[in-house]
Short mmCIF file of C-alpha atoms in Angstrom, two decimals:
data_model
loop_
_atom_site.label_atom_id
_atom_site.label_comp_id
_atom_site.label_asym_id
_atom_site.label_seq_id
_atom_site.Cartn_x
_atom_site.Cartn_y
_atom_site.Cartn_z
CA MET O 138 133.07 77.71 108.49
CA GLY O 139 131.58 74.33 109.99
CA GLU O 140 127.46 73.89 110.95
CA GLU O 141 128.27 73.68 114.97
CA TYR O 142 130.11 77.69 113.92
CA LEU O 143 127.05 78.62 112.62
CA GLY O 144 124.70 77.29 115.14
CA LYS O 145 126.19 78.75 117.60
CA GLU O 146 125.96 81.84 115.29
CA MET O 147 122.72 81.48 114.88
CA GLU O 148 121.97 81.08 118.65
CA LYS O 149 123.40 84.75 119.23
CA LEU O 150 121.28 85.64 116.31
CA GLN O 151 118.26 84.58 117.63
CA GLU O 152 118.44 85.82 121.07
CA LEU O 153 118.79 89.29 120.29
CA ILE O 154 116.06 89.01 118.06
CA ASP O 155 113.85 87.22 120.61
CA LYS O 156 115.03 90.64 123.40
CA TYR O 157 114.62 93.51 120.93
CA ASP O 158 111.77 94.99 119.22
CA ARG O 159 114.02 97.95 117.44
CA ILE O 160 115.49 95.33 115.06
CA VAL O 161 116.50 97.19 111.59
CA PHE O 162 117.42 95.93 108.21
CA PHE O 163 119.93 97.31 105.68
CA GLY O 164 120.52 95.36 102.32
CA GLY O 165 122.61 94.75 99.44
CA ALA O 166 123.25 92.93 96.02
CA GLY O 167 123.52 89.88 98.37
CA VAL O 168 119.40 89.57 99.34
CA SER O 169 118.59 89.45 95.97
CA THR O 170 121.76 87.26 94.09
CA GLU O 171 119.48 84.26 95.75
CA SER O 172 116.55 84.86 93.34
CA GLY O 173 118.77 85.22 90.66
CA ILE O 174 119.47 88.62 90.52
CA PRO O 175 122.90 89.20 89.48
CA ASP O 176 124.82 90.64 92.07
CA PHE O 177 127.50 93.65 89.74
CA ARG O 178 130.32 93.50 91.82
CA SER O 179 130.45 89.38 92.29
CA VAL O 180 132.52 87.30 90.30
CA ASP O 181 130.06 86.21 87.87
CA GLY O 182 128.13 89.69 88.46
CA LEU O 183 127.35 92.24 85.16
CA TYR O 184 131.21 94.38 85.53
CA ASN O 185 132.85 90.65 84.68
CA GLN O 186 130.01 90.15 81.63
CA LYS O 187 131.30 91.89 77.73
CA TYR O 188 129.59 94.65 76.91
CA ASP O 189 129.72 97.76 74.67
CA TYR O 190 130.83 99.70 77.07
CA PRO O 191 131.35 98.96 80.95
CA PRO O 192 127.89 98.30 83.19
CA GLU O 193 129.27 101.55 85.38
CA THR O 194 129.05 103.70 82.65
CA ILE O 195 125.90 102.26 80.85
CA LEU O 196 124.23 102.87 84.10
CA SER O 197 124.87 106.92 84.41
CA HIS O 198 123.15 109.61 84.19
CA SER O 199 125.31 111.04 81.14
CA PHE O 200 124.72 107.72 79.53
CA PHE O 201 121.82 107.77 79.53
CA MET O 202 120.60 111.34 78.13
CA ARG O 203 123.70 110.62 75.27
CA TYR O 204 122.51 106.90 74.07
CA PRO O 205 119.19 106.61 75.60
CA GLU O 206 118.65 103.85 72.87
CA GLU O 207 121.99 101.75 74.12
CA PHE O 208 121.09 102.35 77.57
CA TYR O 209 117.30 100.35 77.44
CA ARG O 210 118.87 97.69 75.54
CA PHE O 211 120.79 97.30 78.82
CA TYR O 212 118.26 98.00 81.07
CA ARG O 213 115.61 95.88 79.48
CA ASP O 214 118.25 92.78 79.28
CA LYS O 215 119.32 92.89 82.56
CA MET O 216 117.98 94.77 85.09
CA LEU O 217 114.06 93.97 84.36
CA ALA O 218 114.10 90.96 86.63
CA LEU O 219 110.14 90.75 86.73
CA ASP O 220 109.71 86.95 87.04
CA ALA O 221 112.51 86.85 90.03
CA LYS O 222 110.70 85.76 93.59
CA PRO O 223 111.46 86.82 97.01
CA ASN O 224 113.66 84.07 98.63
CA ALA O 225 113.81 83.20 102.71
CA ALA O 226 115.59 86.02 103.64
CA HIS O 227 112.74 88.20 102.11
CA LEU O 228 109.92 86.05 103.22
CA LYS O 229 111.45 86.23 107.51
CA LEU O 230 112.05 90.19 107.16
CA ALA O 231 108.25 90.29 105.98
CA GLU O 232 107.07 88.34 109.09
CA LEU O 233 109.66 89.60 111.77
CA GLU O 234 107.62 93.51 110.29
CA ASP O 235 104.92 91.91 111.25
CA ALA O 236 105.39 90.34 113.85
CA GLY O 237 106.47 93.93 115.47
CA LYS O 238 109.91 93.20 116.14
CA LEU O 239 111.23 94.60 112.21
CA THR O 240 111.13 98.55 111.86
CA GLY O 241 112.49 98.85 108.78
CA VAL O 242 114.01 97.38 106.11
CA VAL O 243 116.44 99.70 103.68
CA THR O 244 118.19 98.63 100.59
CA GLN O 245 119.83 99.30 97.92
CA ASN O 246 118.13 96.86 95.67
CA ILE O 247 115.68 98.66 93.09
CA ASP O 248 114.13 94.87 92.23
CA GLY O 249 110.98 95.32 94.79
CA LEU O 250 111.10 91.80 96.44
CA HIS O 251 110.82 93.46 99.38
CA GLN O 252 107.43 94.41 99.09
CA LYS O 253 107.02 90.92 97.16
CA ALA O 254 107.65 89.45 100.08
CA GLY O 255 104.96 91.45 102.23
CA SER O 256 107.15 94.06 103.58
CA HIS O 257 105.96 97.74 103.63
CA HIS O 258 108.45 99.87 105.56
CA VAL O 259 110.76 99.40 103.01
CA MET O 260 113.18 102.54 102.22
CA GLU O 261 114.32 102.10 98.86
CA LEU O 262 118.30 103.98 98.96
CA HIS O 263 118.55 103.66 94.66
CA GLY O 264 115.25 103.89 93.93
CA SER O 265 113.26 100.84 92.21
CA VAL O 266 112.76 99.65 88.29
CA HIS O 267 108.83 99.17 89.47
CA ARG O 268 108.37 103.01 88.98
CA ASN O 269 108.97 104.81 85.48
CA TYR O 270 107.72 108.36 84.41
CA CYS O 271 107.63 110.42 81.82
CA MET O 272 110.60 113.36 81.79
CA ARG O 273 107.91 116.02 80.01
CA CYS O 274 104.85 115.16 81.95
CA HIS O 275 105.37 112.57 85.26
CA LYS O 276 103.06 110.66 83.78
CA PHE O 277 104.14 107.03 85.41
CA TYR O 278 104.34 103.50 84.01
CA ASP O 279 105.45 100.13 85.43
CA ALA O 280 107.80 97.80 85.20
CA GLU O 281 105.89 95.76 82.42
CA TYR O 282 105.08 98.67 80.49
CA MET O 283 108.77 98.76 80.20
CA LEU O 284 109.88 95.25 79.77
CA HIS O 285 107.14 95.68 76.53
CA SER O 286 108.21 99.36 75.02
CA GLN O 287 110.17 99.14 71.93
CA GLY O 288 113.59 101.31 71.35
CA VAL O 289 113.29 104.31 74.30
CA PRO O 290 110.31 104.24 76.06
CA THR O 291 108.10 107.24 75.27
CA CYS O 292 105.15 108.82 76.87
CA GLU O 293 101.35 109.63 74.81
CA CYS O 294 103.04 113.38 75.55
CA GLY O 295 106.40 112.18 73.64
CA GLY O 296 108.48 112.49 76.55
CA ILE O 297 110.47 109.91 76.93
CA ILE O 298 110.14 107.74 80.05
CA LYS O 299 112.93 107.58 82.97
CA PRO O 300 113.14 104.47 85.17
CA ASP O 301 113.16 106.31 89.02
CA VAL O 302 116.45 104.58 89.51
CA VAL O 303 118.77 106.17 90.82
CA LEU O 304 121.90 106.45 88.62
CA TYR O 305 125.49 107.31 88.39
CA GLU O 306 126.30 111.11 88.93
CA GLU O 307 122.52 111.73 90.83
CA GLY O 308 121.89 112.39 94.55
CA LEU O 309 119.93 110.12 96.59
CA ASP O 310 116.20 110.78 97.31
CA ASN O 311 117.04 112.80 100.83
CA GLY O 312 113.36 111.74 101.85
CA ILE O 313 114.11 108.25 102.41
CA ILE O 314 117.63 109.35 103.36
CA ARG O 315 116.12 111.17 106.29
CA ASP O 316 113.15 107.89 107.16
CA ALA O 317 116.83 105.66 107.05
CA VAL O 318 118.70 107.84 109.68
CA THR O 319 115.66 107.82 111.54
CA THR O 320 115.01 104.88 111.27
CA ILE O 321 118.86 103.11 111.79
CA SER O 322 119.37 106.04 115.02
CA GLN O 323 116.45 104.44 116.89
CA ALA O 324 117.37 100.87 116.66
CA ASP O 325 118.60 98.76 119.46
CA VAL O 326 119.49 96.13 116.60
CA MET O 327 120.84 96.81 113.00
CA ILE O 328 121.25 93.61 111.00
CA VAL O 329 123.62 94.46 107.95
CA GLY O 330 122.90 91.81 104.94
CA GLY O 331 124.37 90.54 101.39
CA THR O 332 126.67 93.74 101.22
CA SER O 333 130.42 94.51 100.63
CA LEU O 334 129.69 97.99 102.14
CA ALA O 335 131.84 99.68 99.67
CA VAL O 336 128.80 101.81 97.96
CA TYR O 337 128.75 105.29 99.31
CA PRO O 338 126.78 107.96 100.35
CA ALA O 339 124.22 104.46 101.04
CA ALA O 340 126.88 102.83 103.50
CA GLY O 341 127.55 105.61 105.71
CA LEU O 342 123.90 105.18 106.77
CA LEU O 343 126.00 102.49 109.32
CA ASP O 344 127.68 105.50 111.15
CA TYR O 345 124.14 106.76 112.79
CA PHE O 346 123.33 102.85 114.36
CA ARG O 347 124.19 103.86 118.11
CA GLY O 348 122.03 100.90 119.33
CA ASP O 349 122.80 97.76 120.98
CA ALA O 350 124.12 95.28 118.38
CA LEU O 351 125.55 95.35 114.87
CA VAL O 352 125.60 92.14 113.05
CA LEU O 353 126.74 91.84 109.71
CA VAL O 354 125.52 88.63 107.71
CA ASN O 355 127.63 88.68 104.66
CA LYS O 356 129.40 85.69 102.52
CA GLY O 357 133.34 87.79 101.96
CA ALA O 358 134.31 90.36 104.50
CA THR O 359 133.62 94.10 104.65
CA PRO O 360 135.31 97.40 106.32
CA GLN O 361 133.09 96.82 109.11
CA ASP O 362 133.50 93.35 110.08
CA LYS O 363 136.01 94.99 113.30
CA ASN O 364 132.63 97.08 114.27
CA ALA O 365 130.45 94.57 114.09
CA ASP O 366 129.24 92.21 117.53
CA LEU O 367 127.82 89.35 115.80
CA LEU O 368 129.81 88.03 112.65
CA ILE O 369 128.11 85.77 109.90
CA GLN O 370 129.93 85.04 107.30
CA GLN O 371 127.56 82.35 105.60
CA PRO O 372 125.23 83.53 102.79
CA ILE O 373 121.42 84.99 104.32
CA GLY O 374 119.10 83.16 103.15
CA LYS O 375 120.08 80.08 104.79
CA VAL O 376 121.25 82.81 107.70
CA PHE O 377 117.21 83.93 107.67
CA SER O 378 115.89 80.50 106.97
CA GLN O 379 116.91 79.48 110.76
CA ILE O 380 115.75 82.53 112.00
CA ARG O 381 112.12 81.47 114.30
CA VAL O 382 110.00 84.32 115.09
CA ASN O 383 108.10 83.94 118.44
CA LYS O 384 104.59 86.41 117.80
#
């Protein structure tokens, strides 16, 4: 896809952003890969690296309960990318919200980079590594504590500390789902970026969009491509860095 074609697509995207004030963003792992955080399902992602167990098994509720030490070895090594910095997409989304254009960010990511960039209305479908709670007394611990802990991190009360991250076999938070459904259903434009739309129930949230334009920004194909009013198959940082925010 040449620069000229991207130019035409960017023109159309810019027109939508200039015209509408109720834009919602829905993003996945591809938003954070440009910040150096690996994508589970890409060719060079976590799924294709070698471990004693596949990541999908390690990041399940039953594995966490049965082998917490092995879970935390993997978790510290691969999930706590605390030095990662927001990229052009994160920063532009925060700018759009600040300008009164973006009503919210719905994300499947757990890295907190949207908040680090300055976004306020962030709906974290799969939780966050920055929130960790004792399973016994519910005391809060931050990600730095988890990173520097040894073995299975325990609270001063003796309980095991668990990340507020949605593991496989666990359900999503109903309050966050309700907020996402409301925000999406009230939006005029929905921009979907950096996600293959393969993970449910998160991907099913697109069904609640009833607005004027669905925009898909993704390097690869998705099951929703045929429904998009605008399809841009380019890296999300490259696309968002070209958006102009007129306050």
